[in-house]
Amino acid sequence: MKTRLLILEDGTVFTGTAFGSDGASQGEVVFTTGMTGYQETLSDPSFYGQIVTLTYPLIGNYGINRDDFESITPAIRGFVVRELSEQPSNWRCDTTVDAYLASQNIPGIEGIDTRKLTRIIRAKGAVRAILTEADAEVNVEEVVATLQSTPLITHHVKEVSPKAAYPSPGRGKRVVLIDFGMKHGILRELNKRDCDVLVVPYNTPAERILAWHPDGIMLSNGPGNPEDVQEGIKTVKNLIGKVPMFGICLGHQIFSLACGAKSFKLPFGHRGGNHPVKDLRTGRTDITSQNHGYAIDIESLKDTDLELTHVALNDGTCEGVRHKNYPIFTVQYHPEASPGPEDSNHLFDEFIEMMENEAAKENQHA
């Protein structure tokens, strides 16, 4: 077994056992608190460019299967666990986490104190780090200097969004899904409701989207800072008032920025499947799945046409908005779960109902 180092930009060094691929990898270290769903986590495009730490201590005990991927190609830079199961046991298991990550050229490290690492991230925020093999040539001071001088990447969405549009046919409502780094769970929920979906790249112009005459538009999740996605903001701004919309995670943030709100970076983000969110309209609290490092500033909503609809009960941050004049709503969390609780899955039904109501209004005026 090879020894591997996780070196943080503050000089902290963790020594553990290597798994997955060989070689070094650099990225931003974040943590997620899910007890299960590690396969969906490592294949979530929202983790692009990040080294993901799992706080639950035993990972890999049910292996990897063909059904639970959220993207075809995982976008994470590294995987950090306390203990990795070498002999998974599940009837759907096709391979191990170790073998899968090796096949995808992603390094992992196990056997380190993930509680200590999580406390560092909670205290200092997400930090840059490198996973590298432990040998005599590793100069920690040089690695730290390199990390501190390396700027954070800003092209996340460009890397995970598709290069061309593609259909996912159905016979129901016609939906254009703008893919900023979509989890396939979102597409599955639309297809489950028989939507006729056209998935388009993040930089597709509004006029091209409207030319397809959609009944509704879905704004997907995705990685990174929403302010970096100027093409998406411009597109959404030109779509407001033209067609019903539903946004999730990064889609929620991009829509809010398009309406004049502001975003900010959270100290260590919301990642996991146990985040309570209150619906201010009904008083209902859902336990939600989340994965984001940025949030919308609630104070900035005052000068917009947006109404705050959901708040996070852990820290009071914005978890959802609704346009005051048009049929558009967005949420910061993941109603499709994948992984996590499905308390808020009903939001997809609300989207379908919203499209049907708008179609009925148009027929009345025809």
Short mmCIF file of the C-alpha atoms (twelve columns), coordinates in Angstrom:
data_MODEL
# 
_entry.id   MODEL 
# 
loop_
_atom_site.group_PDB 
_atom_site.id 
_atom_site.type_symbol 
_atom_site.label_atom_id 
_atom_site.label_alt_id 
_atom_site.label_comp_id 
_atom_site.label_asym_id 
_atom_site.label_seq_id 
_atom_site.Cartn_x 
_atom_site.Cartn_y 
_atom_site.Cartn_z 
_atom_site.pdbx_PDB_model_num 
ATOM 1   C CA . MET A 1   0.000   0.000  0.000   1 
ATOM 2   C CA . LYS A 2   1.354   3.402  -0.991  1 
ATOM 3   C CA . THR A 3   1.521   6.314  1.401   1 
ATOM 4   C CA . ARG A 4   -0.173  9.505  0.197   1 
ATOM 5   C CA . LEU A 5   -0.087  13.058 1.536   1 
ATOM 6   C CA . LEU A 6   -2.841  15.654 1.658   1 
ATOM 7   C CA . ILE A 7   -1.119  19.040 1.979   1 
ATOM 8   C CA . LEU A 8   -3.232  22.119 2.755   1 
ATOM 9   C CA . GLU A 9   -2.340  25.698 1.824   1 
ATOM 10  C CA . ASP A 10  -1.984  26.565 5.535   1 
ATOM 11  C CA . GLY A 11  0.858   24.027 5.843   1 
ATOM 12  C CA . THR A 12  -1.143  21.236 7.490   1 
ATOM 13  C CA . VAL A 13  -0.093  17.785 6.271   1 
ATOM 14  C CA . PHE A 14  -2.189  14.624 6.552   1 
ATOM 15  C CA . THR A 15  -0.540  11.263 5.912   1 
ATOM 16  C CA . GLY A 16  -2.679  8.339  4.808   1 
ATOM 17  C CA . THR A 17  -2.970  5.394  2.452   1 
ATOM 18  C CA . ALA A 18  -3.429  5.877  -1.276  1 
ATOM 19  C CA . PHE A 19  -6.282  4.421  -3.297  1 
ATOM 20  C CA . GLY A 20  -7.758  5.198  -6.684  1 
ATOM 21  C CA . SER A 21  -5.313  6.452  -9.318  1 
ATOM 22  C CA . ASP A 22  -1.625  7.237  -8.986  1 
ATOM 23  C CA . GLY A 23  -0.215  10.721 -9.322  1 
ATOM 24  C CA . ALA A 24  -0.927  14.116 -7.820  1 
ATOM 25  C CA . SER A 25  -4.073  16.229 -7.936  1 
ATOM 26  C CA . GLN A 26  -4.792  19.769 -6.814  1 
ATOM 27  C CA . GLY A 27  -8.108  21.354 -5.845  1 
ATOM 28  C CA . GLU A 28  -10.243 23.047 -3.214  1 
ATOM 29  C CA . VAL A 29  -10.966 20.818 -0.202  1 
ATOM 30  C CA . VAL A 30  -14.603 20.691 0.926   1 
ATOM 31  C CA . PHE A 31  -16.588 18.336 3.157   1 
ATOM 32  C CA . THR A 32  -19.986 16.708 2.816   1 
ATOM 33  C CA . THR A 33  -21.977 15.125 5.627   1 
ATOM 34  C CA . GLY A 34  -24.024 12.420 3.904   1 
ATOM 35  C CA . MET A 35  -24.040 8.994  5.565   1 
ATOM 36  C CA . THR A 36  -24.806 7.284  2.258   1 
ATOM 37  C CA . GLY A 37  -24.832 8.316  -1.393  1 
ATOM 38  C CA . TYR A 38  -21.075 8.502  -1.952  1 
ATOM 39  C CA . GLN A 39  -21.489 7.327  -5.572  1 
ATOM 40  C CA . GLU A 40  -23.866 10.187 -6.365  1 
ATOM 41  C CA . THR A 41  -21.512 12.549 -4.546  1 
ATOM 42  C CA . LEU A 42  -18.398 11.632 -6.503  1 
ATOM 43  C CA . SER A 43  -20.321 11.873 -9.797  1 
ATOM 44  C CA . ASP A 44  -22.037 15.216 -9.031  1 
ATOM 45  C CA . PRO A 45  -20.716 17.867 -11.496 1 
ATOM 46  C CA . SER A 46  -21.158 20.519 -8.790  1 
ATOM 47  C CA . PHE A 47  -17.957 19.153 -7.211  1 
ATOM 48  C CA . TYR A 48  -15.881 20.107 -10.253 1 
ATOM 49  C CA . GLY A 49  -12.335 21.053 -9.242  1 
ATOM 50  C CA . GLN A 50  -12.769 20.002 -5.615  1 
ATOM 51  C CA . ILE A 51  -11.210 17.407 -3.332  1 
ATOM 52  C CA . VAL A 52  -14.192 15.971 -1.477  1 
ATOM 53  C CA . THR A 53  -13.989 14.881 2.157   1 
ATOM 54  C CA . LEU A 54  -16.690 12.571 3.498   1 
ATOM 55  C CA . THR A 55  -17.370 13.052 7.209   1 
ATOM 56  C CA . TYR A 56  -19.085 9.684  7.609   1 
ATOM 57  C CA . PRO A 57  -16.256 7.334  8.665   1 
ATOM 58  C CA . LEU A 58  -16.914 4.184  6.575   1 
ATOM 59  C CA . ILE A 59  -17.207 4.601  2.809   1 
ATOM 60  C CA . GLY A 60  -17.552 2.043  0.024   1 
ATOM 61  C CA . ASN A 61  -19.370 -0.718 1.913   1 
ATOM 62  C CA . TYR A 62  -22.002 -1.163 -0.842  1 
ATOM 63  C CA . GLY A 63  -19.622 -0.560 -3.741  1 
ATOM 64  C CA . ILE A 64  -20.342 1.154  -7.044  1 
ATOM 65  C CA . ASN A 65  -23.239 0.189  -9.333  1 
ATOM 66  C CA . ARG A 66  -24.367 1.171  -12.830 1 
ATOM 67  C CA . ASP A 67  -27.598 2.916  -11.767 1 
ATOM 68  C CA . ASP A 68  -26.646 5.627  -9.276  1 
ATOM 69  C CA . PHE A 69  -24.367 7.917  -11.285 1 
ATOM 70  C CA . GLU A 70  -25.295 11.598 -11.542 1 
ATOM 71  C CA . SER A 71  -22.993 12.199 -14.514 1 
ATOM 72  C CA . ILE A 72  -21.079 10.077 -16.994 1 
ATOM 73  C CA . THR A 73  -17.669 11.476 -16.080 1 
ATOM 74  C CA . PRO A 74  -16.916 12.460 -12.463 1 
ATOM 75  C CA . ALA A 75  -15.531 15.975 -12.037 1 
ATOM 76  C CA . ILE A 76  -13.950 15.777 -8.580  1 
ATOM 77  C CA . ARG A 77  -10.189 16.136 -8.139  1 
ATOM 78  C CA . GLY A 78  -9.821  13.763 -5.182  1 
ATOM 79  C CA . PHE A 79  -11.629 11.677 -2.560  1 
ATOM 80  C CA . VAL A 80  -10.825 11.768 1.185   1 
ATOM 81  C CA . VAL A 81  -12.200 9.153  3.617   1 
ATOM 82  C CA . ARG A 82  -11.521 7.866  7.108   1 
ATOM 83  C CA . GLU A 83  -11.905 4.177  6.198   1 
ATOM 84  C CA . LEU A 84  -12.461 2.596  2.785   1 
ATOM 85  C CA . SER A 85  -14.271 -0.729 2.502   1 
ATOM 86  C CA . GLU A 86  -12.265 -3.172 0.409   1 
ATOM 87  C CA . GLN A 87  -14.985 -5.849 0.293   1 
ATOM 88  C CA . PRO A 88  -18.330 -4.204 -0.501  1 
ATOM 89  C CA . SER A 89  -21.493 -6.241 -0.102  1 
ATOM 90  C CA . ASN A 90  -24.608 -5.373 -2.096  1 
ATOM 91  C CA . TRP A 91  -26.577 -7.199 -4.785  1 
ATOM 92  C CA . ARG A 92  -26.210 -4.232 -7.169  1 
ATOM 93  C CA . CYS A 93  -22.452 -3.853 -6.668  1 
ATOM 94  C CA . ASP A 94  -20.423 -3.884 -9.900  1 
ATOM 95  C CA . THR A 95  -17.051 -2.660 -8.654  1 
ATOM 96  C CA . THR A 96  -15.287 -1.022 -5.719  1 
ATOM 97  C CA . VAL A 97  -14.712 2.670  -5.059  1 
ATOM 98  C CA . ASP A 98  -10.963 2.045  -5.370  1 
ATOM 99  C CA . ALA A 99  -11.245 0.395  -8.795  1 
ATOM 100 C CA . TYR A 100 -13.735 2.949  -10.091 1 
ATOM 101 C CA . LEU A 101 -11.638 5.963  -9.100  1 
ATOM 102 C CA . ALA A 102 -8.539  4.323  -10.599 1 
ATOM 103 C CA . SER A 103 -10.403 3.884  -13.885 1 
ATOM 104 C CA . GLN A 104 -11.385 7.582  -13.828 1 
ATOM 105 C CA . ASN A 105 -7.865  8.816  -12.967 1 
ATOM 106 C CA . ILE A 106 -8.951  10.246 -9.599  1 
ATOM 107 C CA . PRO A 107 -6.712  9.816  -6.532  1 
ATOM 108 C CA . GLY A 108 -8.006  9.101  -3.046  1 
ATOM 109 C CA . ILE A 109 -6.606  8.996  0.460   1 
ATOM 110 C CA . GLU A 110 -7.846  7.020  3.466   1 
ATOM 111 C CA . GLY A 111 -6.814  6.633  7.072   1 
ATOM 112 C CA . ILE A 112 -6.531  10.326 7.934   1 
ATOM 113 C CA . ASP A 113 -8.349  12.199 10.695  1 
ATOM 114 C CA . THR A 114 -11.315 13.519 8.711   1 
ATOM 115 C CA . ARG A 115 -12.771 15.113 11.859  1 
ATOM 116 C CA . LYS A 116 -9.669  17.288 12.200  1 
ATOM 117 C CA . LEU A 117 -9.738  18.160 8.506   1 
ATOM 118 C CA . THR A 118 -13.426 19.108 8.743   1 
ATOM 119 C CA . ARG A 119 -12.743 21.356 11.736  1 
ATOM 120 C CA . ILE A 120 -10.015 23.124 9.762   1 
ATOM 121 C CA . ILE A 121 -12.421 23.765 6.888   1 
ATOM 122 C CA . ARG A 122 -15.138 24.973 9.270   1 
ATOM 123 C CA . ALA A 123 -12.674 27.378 10.890  1 
ATOM 124 C CA . LYS A 124 -10.845 28.640 7.798   1 
ATOM 125 C CA . GLY A 125 -13.263 27.944 4.965   1 
ATOM 126 C CA . ALA A 126 -12.633 25.767 1.929   1 
ATOM 127 C CA . VAL A 127 -8.861  25.593 1.413   1 
ATOM 128 C CA . ARG A 128 -6.670  24.723 -1.554  1 
ATOM 129 C CA . ALA A 129 -4.751  21.472 -1.248  1 
ATOM 130 C CA . ILE A 130 -2.845  18.839 -3.138  1 
ATOM 131 C CA . LEU A 131 -2.910  15.050 -3.006  1 
ATOM 132 C CA . THR A 132 0.536   13.630 -3.727  1 
ATOM 133 C CA . GLU A 133 2.592   10.513 -3.150  1 
ATOM 134 C CA . ALA A 134 4.800   10.582 -0.057  1 
ATOM 135 C CA . ASP A 135 8.482   10.462 -1.026  1 
ATOM 136 C CA . ALA A 136 11.742  12.170 -0.198  1 
ATOM 137 C CA . GLU A 137 11.344  14.663 -3.044  1 
ATOM 138 C CA . VAL A 138 8.211   16.288 -1.593  1 
ATOM 139 C CA . ASN A 139 9.105   19.719 -0.231  1 
ATOM 140 C CA . VAL A 140 6.117   20.790 1.861   1 
ATOM 141 C CA . GLU A 141 7.160   24.454 1.956   1 
ATOM 142 C CA . GLU A 142 7.376   24.605 -1.843  1 
ATOM 143 C CA . VAL A 143 4.010   22.852 -2.204  1 
ATOM 144 C CA . VAL A 144 2.388   25.327 0.211   1 
ATOM 145 C CA . ALA A 145 3.901   28.294 -1.645  1 
ATOM 146 C CA . THR A 146 2.574   26.913 -4.933  1 
ATOM 147 C CA . LEU A 147 -0.895  26.417 -3.478  1 
ATOM 148 C CA . GLN A 148 -1.013  29.918 -2.022  1 
ATOM 149 C CA . SER A 149 0.018   31.490 -5.333  1 
ATOM 150 C CA . THR A 150 -2.344  29.442 -7.496  1 
ATOM 151 C CA . PRO A 151 -5.561  31.345 -8.309  1 
ATOM 152 C CA . LEU A 152 -8.879  29.580 -7.942  1 
ATOM 153 C CA . ILE A 153 -10.364 28.385 -11.218 1 
ATOM 154 C CA . THR A 154 -13.315 30.310 -12.660 1 
ATOM 155 C CA . HIS A 155 -14.332 28.194 -15.664 1 
ATOM 156 C CA . HIS A 156 -16.184 25.442 -13.779 1 
ATOM 157 C CA . VAL A 157 -19.442 25.546 -15.743 1 
ATOM 158 C CA . LYS A 158 -17.717 25.610 -19.136 1 
ATOM 159 C CA . GLU A 159 -15.990 22.328 -18.268 1 
ATOM 160 C CA . VAL A 160 -19.073 20.388 -17.151 1 
ATOM 161 C CA . SER A 161 -21.801 21.782 -19.434 1 
ATOM 162 C CA . PRO A 162 -22.445 19.823 -22.662 1 
ATOM 163 C CA . LYS A 163 -20.924 21.124 -25.904 1 
ATOM 164 C CA . ALA A 164 -24.135 20.641 -27.894 1 
ATOM 165 C CA . ALA A 165 -27.861 20.301 -27.271 1 
ATOM 166 C CA . TYR A 166 -29.493 16.874 -27.074 1 
ATOM 167 C CA . PRO A 167 -33.084 15.635 -26.563 1 
ATOM 168 C CA . SER A 168 -34.616 13.458 -23.877 1 
ATOM 169 C CA . PRO A 169 -38.008 12.815 -25.495 1 
ATOM 170 C CA . GLY A 170 -41.415 12.640 -23.860 1 
ATOM 171 C CA . ARG A 171 -45.019 13.400 -24.811 1 
ATOM 172 C CA . GLY A 172 -45.833 15.920 -22.085 1 
ATOM 173 C CA . LYS A 173 -44.782 19.504 -21.495 1 
ATOM 174 C CA . ARG A 174 -41.910 20.790 -23.602 1 
ATOM 175 C CA . VAL A 175 -39.037 21.857 -21.338 1 
ATOM 176 C CA . VAL A 176 -35.676 23.378 -22.184 1 
ATOM 177 C CA . LEU A 177 -33.144 22.396 -19.525 1 
ATOM 178 C CA . ILE A 178 -30.155 24.744 -19.401 1 
ATOM 179 C CA . ASP A 179 -27.304 22.523 -18.224 1 
ATOM 180 C CA . PHE A 180 -24.858 24.375 -15.968 1 
ATOM 181 C CA . GLY A 181 -23.538 21.047 -14.638 1 
ATOM 182 C CA . MET A 182 -26.718 19.035 -14.277 1 
ATOM 183 C CA . LYS A 183 -27.221 16.076 -12.005 1 
ATOM 184 C CA . HIS A 184 -29.058 13.444 -14.007 1 
ATOM 185 C CA . GLY A 185 -31.587 13.149 -11.183 1 
ATOM 186 C CA . ILE A 186 -33.156 16.406 -12.412 1 
ATOM 187 C CA . LEU A 187 -33.607 15.002 -15.901 1 
ATOM 188 C CA . ARG A 188 -35.010 11.770 -14.466 1 
ATOM 189 C CA . GLU A 189 -37.663 13.673 -12.526 1 
ATOM 190 C CA . LEU A 190 -38.746 15.579 -15.633 1 
ATOM 191 C CA . ASN A 191 -38.835 12.400 -17.715 1 
ATOM 192 C CA . LYS A 192 -40.807 10.658 -14.968 1 
ATOM 193 C CA . ARG A 193 -43.477 13.319 -15.533 1 
ATOM 194 C CA . ASP A 194 -43.326 12.639 -19.304 1 
ATOM 195 C CA . CYS A 195 -41.742 16.010 -20.133 1 
ATOM 196 C CA . ASP A 196 -40.275 16.410 -23.608 1 
ATOM 197 C CA . VAL A 197 -36.862 17.781 -22.659 1 
ATOM 198 C CA . LEU A 198 -34.187 19.499 -24.719 1 
ATOM 199 C CA . VAL A 199 -30.917 19.830 -22.780 1 
ATOM 200 C CA . VAL A 200 -28.844 22.814 -23.954 1 
ATOM 201 C CA . PRO A 201 -25.368 24.187 -23.072 1 
ATOM 202 C CA . TYR A 202 -24.953 26.954 -20.506 1 
ATOM 203 C CA . ASN A 203 -24.187 29.610 -23.140 1 
ATOM 204 C CA . THR A 204 -27.193 29.010 -25.407 1 
ATOM 205 C CA . PRO A 205 -28.743 32.388 -26.375 1 
ATOM 206 C CA . ALA A 206 -32.295 33.170 -25.250 1 
ATOM 207 C CA . GLU A 207 -33.584 33.564 -28.794 1 
ATOM 208 C CA . ARG A 208 -32.451 30.063 -29.700 1 
ATOM 209 C CA . ILE A 209 -34.200 28.654 -26.628 1 
ATOM 210 C CA . LEU A 210 -37.425 30.529 -27.370 1 
ATOM 211 C CA . ALA A 211 -37.346 29.314 -30.974 1 
ATOM 212 C CA . TRP A 212 -38.101 25.831 -29.648 1 
ATOM 213 C CA . HIS A 213 -41.371 27.204 -28.140 1 
ATOM 214 C CA . PRO A 214 -40.901 25.625 -24.703 1 
ATOM 215 C CA . ASP A 215 -43.692 25.376 -22.136 1 
ATOM 216 C CA . GLY A 216 -41.100 25.866 -19.411 1 
ATOM 217 C CA . ILE A 217 -37.403 26.283 -18.709 1 
ATOM 218 C CA . MET A 218 -35.365 24.441 -16.097 1 
ATOM 219 C CA . LEU A 219 -32.157 26.011 -14.764 1 
ATOM 220 C CA . SER A 220 -29.915 23.232 -13.476 1 
ATOM 221 C CA . ASN A 221 -27.404 22.999 -10.682 1 
ATOM 222 C CA . GLY A 222 -23.697 23.381 -11.358 1 
ATOM 223 C CA . PRO A 223 -20.327 24.217 -9.827  1 
ATOM 224 C CA . GLY A 224 -18.505 27.396 -8.861  1 
ATOM 225 C CA . ASN A 225 -19.279 31.069 -8.423  1 
ATOM 226 C CA . PRO A 226 -22.495 32.208 -10.174 1 
ATOM 227 C CA . GLU A 227 -20.874 35.562 -11.001 1 
ATOM 228 C CA . ASP A 228 -18.478 33.706 -13.314 1 
ATOM 229 C CA . VAL A 229 -21.367 32.513 -15.519 1 
ATOM 230 C CA . GLN A 230 -22.082 35.791 -17.310 1 
ATOM 231 C CA . GLU A 231 -23.401 34.071 -20.450 1 
ATOM 232 C CA . GLY A 232 -25.973 32.220 -18.362 1 
ATOM 233 C CA . ILE A 233 -26.995 35.377 -16.500 1 
ATOM 234 C CA . LYS A 234 -27.525 37.203 -19.795 1 
ATOM 235 C CA . THR A 235 -29.594 34.343 -21.217 1 
ATOM 236 C CA . VAL A 236 -31.810 34.112 -18.140 1 
ATOM 237 C CA . LYS A 237 -32.283 37.888 -18.034 1 
ATOM 238 C CA . ASN A 238 -33.613 37.743 -21.595 1 
ATOM 239 C CA . LEU A 239 -35.967 34.865 -20.745 1 
ATOM 240 C CA . ILE A 240 -37.673 36.434 -17.717 1 
ATOM 241 C CA . GLY A 241 -41.323 37.076 -18.442 1 
ATOM 242 C CA . LYS A 242 -41.309 34.983 -21.618 1 
ATOM 243 C CA . VAL A 243 -41.904 31.492 -20.213 1 
ATOM 244 C CA . PRO A 244 -42.297 29.754 -16.798 1 
ATOM 245 C CA . MET A 245 -39.008 28.820 -15.118 1 
ATOM 246 C CA . PHE A 246 -37.786 26.606 -12.294 1 
ATOM 247 C CA . GLY A 247 -34.205 26.866 -11.017 1 
ATOM 248 C CA . ILE A 248 -32.175 24.583 -8.775  1 
ATOM 249 C CA . CYS A 249 -28.951 25.423 -6.867  1 
ATOM 250 C CA . LEU A 250 -26.650 27.301 -9.277  1 
ATOM 251 C CA . GLY A 251 -29.712 27.870 -11.474 1 
ATOM 252 C CA . HIS A 252 -31.343 29.592 -8.489  1 
ATOM 253 C CA . GLN A 253 -28.300 31.809 -8.023  1 
ATOM 254 C CA . ILE A 254 -27.988 32.716 -11.709 1 
ATOM 255 C CA . PHE A 255 -31.679 33.634 -11.879 1 
ATOM 256 C CA . SER A 256 -31.352 35.782 -8.742  1 
ATOM 257 C CA . LEU A 257 -28.333 37.619 -10.169 1 
ATOM 258 C CA . ALA A 258 -30.218 38.151 -13.427 1 
ATOM 259 C CA . CYS A 259 -32.914 39.907 -11.366 1 
ATOM 260 C CA . GLY A 260 -30.406 42.196 -9.643  1 
ATOM 261 C CA . ALA A 261 -29.660 40.291 -6.425  1 
ATOM 262 C CA . LYS A 262 -26.134 39.665 -5.135  1 
ATOM 263 C CA . SER A 263 -24.288 36.515 -4.112  1 
ATOM 264 C CA . PHE A 264 -21.554 35.786 -1.589  1 
ATOM 265 C CA . LYS A 265 -19.296 32.872 -0.721  1 
ATOM 266 C CA . LEU A 266 -20.251 30.820 2.313   1 
ATOM 267 C CA . PRO A 267 -17.503 30.076 4.842   1 
ATOM 268 C CA . PHE A 268 -17.564 26.320 4.186   1 
ATOM 269 C CA . GLY A 269 -20.682 25.732 2.106   1 
ATOM 270 C CA . HIS A 270 -23.710 23.490 2.492   1 
ATOM 271 C CA . ARG A 271 -23.012 19.913 1.431   1 
ATOM 272 C CA . GLY A 272 -24.921 16.863 2.580   1 
ATOM 273 C CA . GLY A 273 -28.376 15.355 2.878   1 
ATOM 274 C CA . ASN A 274 -29.543 16.655 6.259   1 
ATOM 275 C CA . HIS A 275 -30.146 20.409 5.827   1 
ATOM 276 C CA . PRO A 276 -33.481 21.712 7.217   1 
ATOM 277 C CA . VAL A 277 -35.213 24.341 5.071   1 
ATOM 278 C CA . LYS A 278 -38.373 26.247 5.999   1 
ATOM 279 C CA . ASP A 279 -40.972 27.222 3.398   1 
ATOM 280 C CA . LEU A 280 -42.075 30.695 4.518   1 
ATOM 281 C CA . ARG A 281 -45.347 30.417 2.579   1 
ATOM 282 C CA . THR A 282 -46.600 27.256 4.310   1 
ATOM 283 C CA . GLY A 283 -44.486 26.967 7.456   1 
ATOM 284 C CA . ARG A 284 -43.435 23.490 6.328   1 
ATOM 285 C CA . THR A 285 -39.867 22.337 7.012   1 
ATOM 286 C CA . ASP A 286 -38.180 19.907 4.624   1 
ATOM 287 C CA . ILE A 287 -34.926 18.042 5.195   1 
ATOM 288 C CA . THR A 288 -32.988 18.668 2.017   1 
ATOM 289 C CA . SER A 289 -29.987 17.605 -0.022  1 
ATOM 290 C CA . GLN A 290 -27.532 20.442 -0.736  1 
ATOM 291 C CA . ASN A 291 -24.217 21.051 -2.467  1 
ATOM 292 C CA . HIS A 292 -23.148 24.663 -2.915  1 
ATOM 293 C CA . GLY A 293 -20.445 27.065 -1.790  1 
ATOM 294 C CA . TYR A 294 -22.250 30.332 -2.593  1 
ATOM 295 C CA . ALA A 295 -25.571 31.848 -1.524  1 
ATOM 296 C CA . ILE A 296 -27.828 34.780 -2.400  1 
ATOM 297 C CA . ASP A 297 -27.693 37.797 -0.081  1 
ATOM 298 C CA . ILE A 298 -31.171 38.179 1.437   1 
ATOM 299 C CA . GLU A 299 -30.708 41.928 1.928   1 
ATOM 300 C CA . SER A 300 -30.047 42.346 -1.794  1 
ATOM 301 C CA . LEU A 301 -33.508 40.976 -2.625  1 
ATOM 302 C CA . LYS A 302 -35.148 44.188 -1.352  1 
ATOM 303 C CA . ASP A 303 -34.304 46.118 -4.521  1 
ATOM 304 C CA . THR A 304 -35.529 43.375 -6.877  1 
ATOM 305 C CA . ASP A 305 -38.823 41.837 -8.014  1 
ATOM 306 C CA . LEU A 306 -38.019 38.707 -6.020  1 
ATOM 307 C CA . GLU A 307 -39.776 37.402 -2.921  1 
ATOM 308 C CA . LEU A 308 -37.923 35.265 -0.367  1 
ATOM 309 C CA . THR A 309 -39.750 31.923 -0.062  1 
ATOM 310 C CA . HIS A 310 -37.359 29.560 1.759   1 
ATOM 311 C CA . VAL A 311 -34.665 29.936 4.432   1 
ATOM 312 C CA . ALA A 312 -32.061 27.574 5.853   1 
ATOM 313 C CA . LEU A 313 -32.785 26.849 9.504   1 
ATOM 314 C CA . ASN A 314 -29.119 26.201 10.299  1 
ATOM 315 C CA . ASP A 315 -27.801 29.635 9.326   1 
ATOM 316 C CA . GLY A 316 -30.744 31.699 8.054   1 
ATOM 317 C CA . THR A 317 -29.452 31.978 4.475   1 
ATOM 318 C CA . CYS A 318 -31.609 32.234 1.352   1 
ATOM 319 C CA . GLU A 319 -32.916 28.881 0.110   1 
ATOM 320 C CA . GLY A 320 -35.563 29.959 -2.390  1 
ATOM 321 C CA . VAL A 321 -37.154 32.877 -4.216  1 
ATOM 322 C CA . ARG A 322 -40.195 33.555 -6.372  1 
ATOM 323 C CA . HIS A 323 -40.703 36.322 -8.943  1 
ATOM 324 C CA . LYS A 324 -43.445 38.730 -7.905  1 
ATOM 325 C CA . ASN A 325 -44.776 39.265 -11.441 1 
ATOM 326 C CA . TYR A 326 -43.955 36.165 -13.480 1 
ATOM 327 C CA . PRO A 327 -44.372 32.370 -13.037 1 
ATOM 328 C CA . ILE A 328 -40.810 31.673 -11.906 1 
ATOM 329 C CA . PHE A 329 -39.516 30.062 -8.718  1 
ATOM 330 C CA . THR A 330 -36.130 28.723 -7.678  1 
ATOM 331 C CA . VAL A 331 -34.596 26.851 -4.739  1 
ATOM 332 C CA . GLN A 332 -31.055 26.582 -3.472  1 
ATOM 333 C CA . TYR A 333 -31.365 22.931 -2.475  1 
ATOM 334 C CA . HIS A 334 -31.914 19.735 -4.529  1 
ATOM 335 C CA . PRO A 335 -35.547 18.542 -4.689  1 
ATOM 336 C CA . GLU A 336 -34.441 15.598 -6.843  1 
ATOM 337 C CA . ALA A 337 -32.228 14.468 -3.911  1 
ATOM 338 C CA . SER A 338 -29.813 11.944 -5.488  1 
ATOM 339 C CA . PRO A 339 -28.615 11.381 -2.831  1 
ATOM 340 C CA . GLY A 340 -30.664 12.491 0.132   1 
ATOM 341 C CA . PRO A 341 -34.258 12.897 1.321   1 
ATOM 342 C CA . GLU A 342 -37.092 13.418 -1.165  1 
ATOM 343 C CA . ASP A 343 -39.197 15.727 1.049   1 
ATOM 344 C CA . SER A 344 -39.244 18.477 -1.583  1 
ATOM 345 C CA . ASN A 345 -39.784 16.319 -4.668  1 
ATOM 346 C CA . HIS A 346 -43.238 17.917 -4.960  1 
ATOM 347 C CA . LEU A 347 -41.589 21.029 -6.449  1 
ATOM 348 C CA . PHE A 348 -41.362 19.256 -9.802  1 
ATOM 349 C CA . ASP A 349 -45.126 18.784 -9.681  1 
ATOM 350 C CA . GLU A 350 -45.505 22.498 -8.900  1 
ATOM 351 C CA . PHE A 351 -43.431 23.257 -12.002 1 
ATOM 352 C CA . ILE A 352 -45.693 21.067 -14.152 1 
ATOM 353 C CA . GLU A 353 -48.791 22.718 -12.658 1 
ATOM 354 C CA . MET A 354 -47.311 26.176 -13.289 1 
ATOM 355 C CA . MET A 355 -46.737 25.352 -16.967 1 
ATOM 356 C CA . GLU A 356 -50.272 23.980 -17.279 1 
ATOM 357 C CA . ASN A 357 -51.759 27.111 -15.709 1 
ATOM 358 C CA . GLU A 358 -49.847 29.356 -18.085 1 
ATOM 359 C CA . ALA A 359 -50.936 27.282 -21.063 1 
ATOM 360 C CA . ALA A 360 -54.561 27.562 -19.908 1 
ATOM 361 C CA . LYS A 361 -54.248 31.367 -19.671 1 
ATOM 362 C CA . GLU A 362 -52.852 31.540 -23.200 1 
ATOM 363 C CA . ASN A 363 -55.719 29.417 -24.530 1 
ATOM 364 C CA . GLN A 364 -58.253 31.734 -22.882 1 
ATOM 365 C CA . HIS A 365 -56.692 34.746 -24.560 1 
ATOM 366 C CA . ALA A 366 -56.445 33.016 -27.949 1 
# 
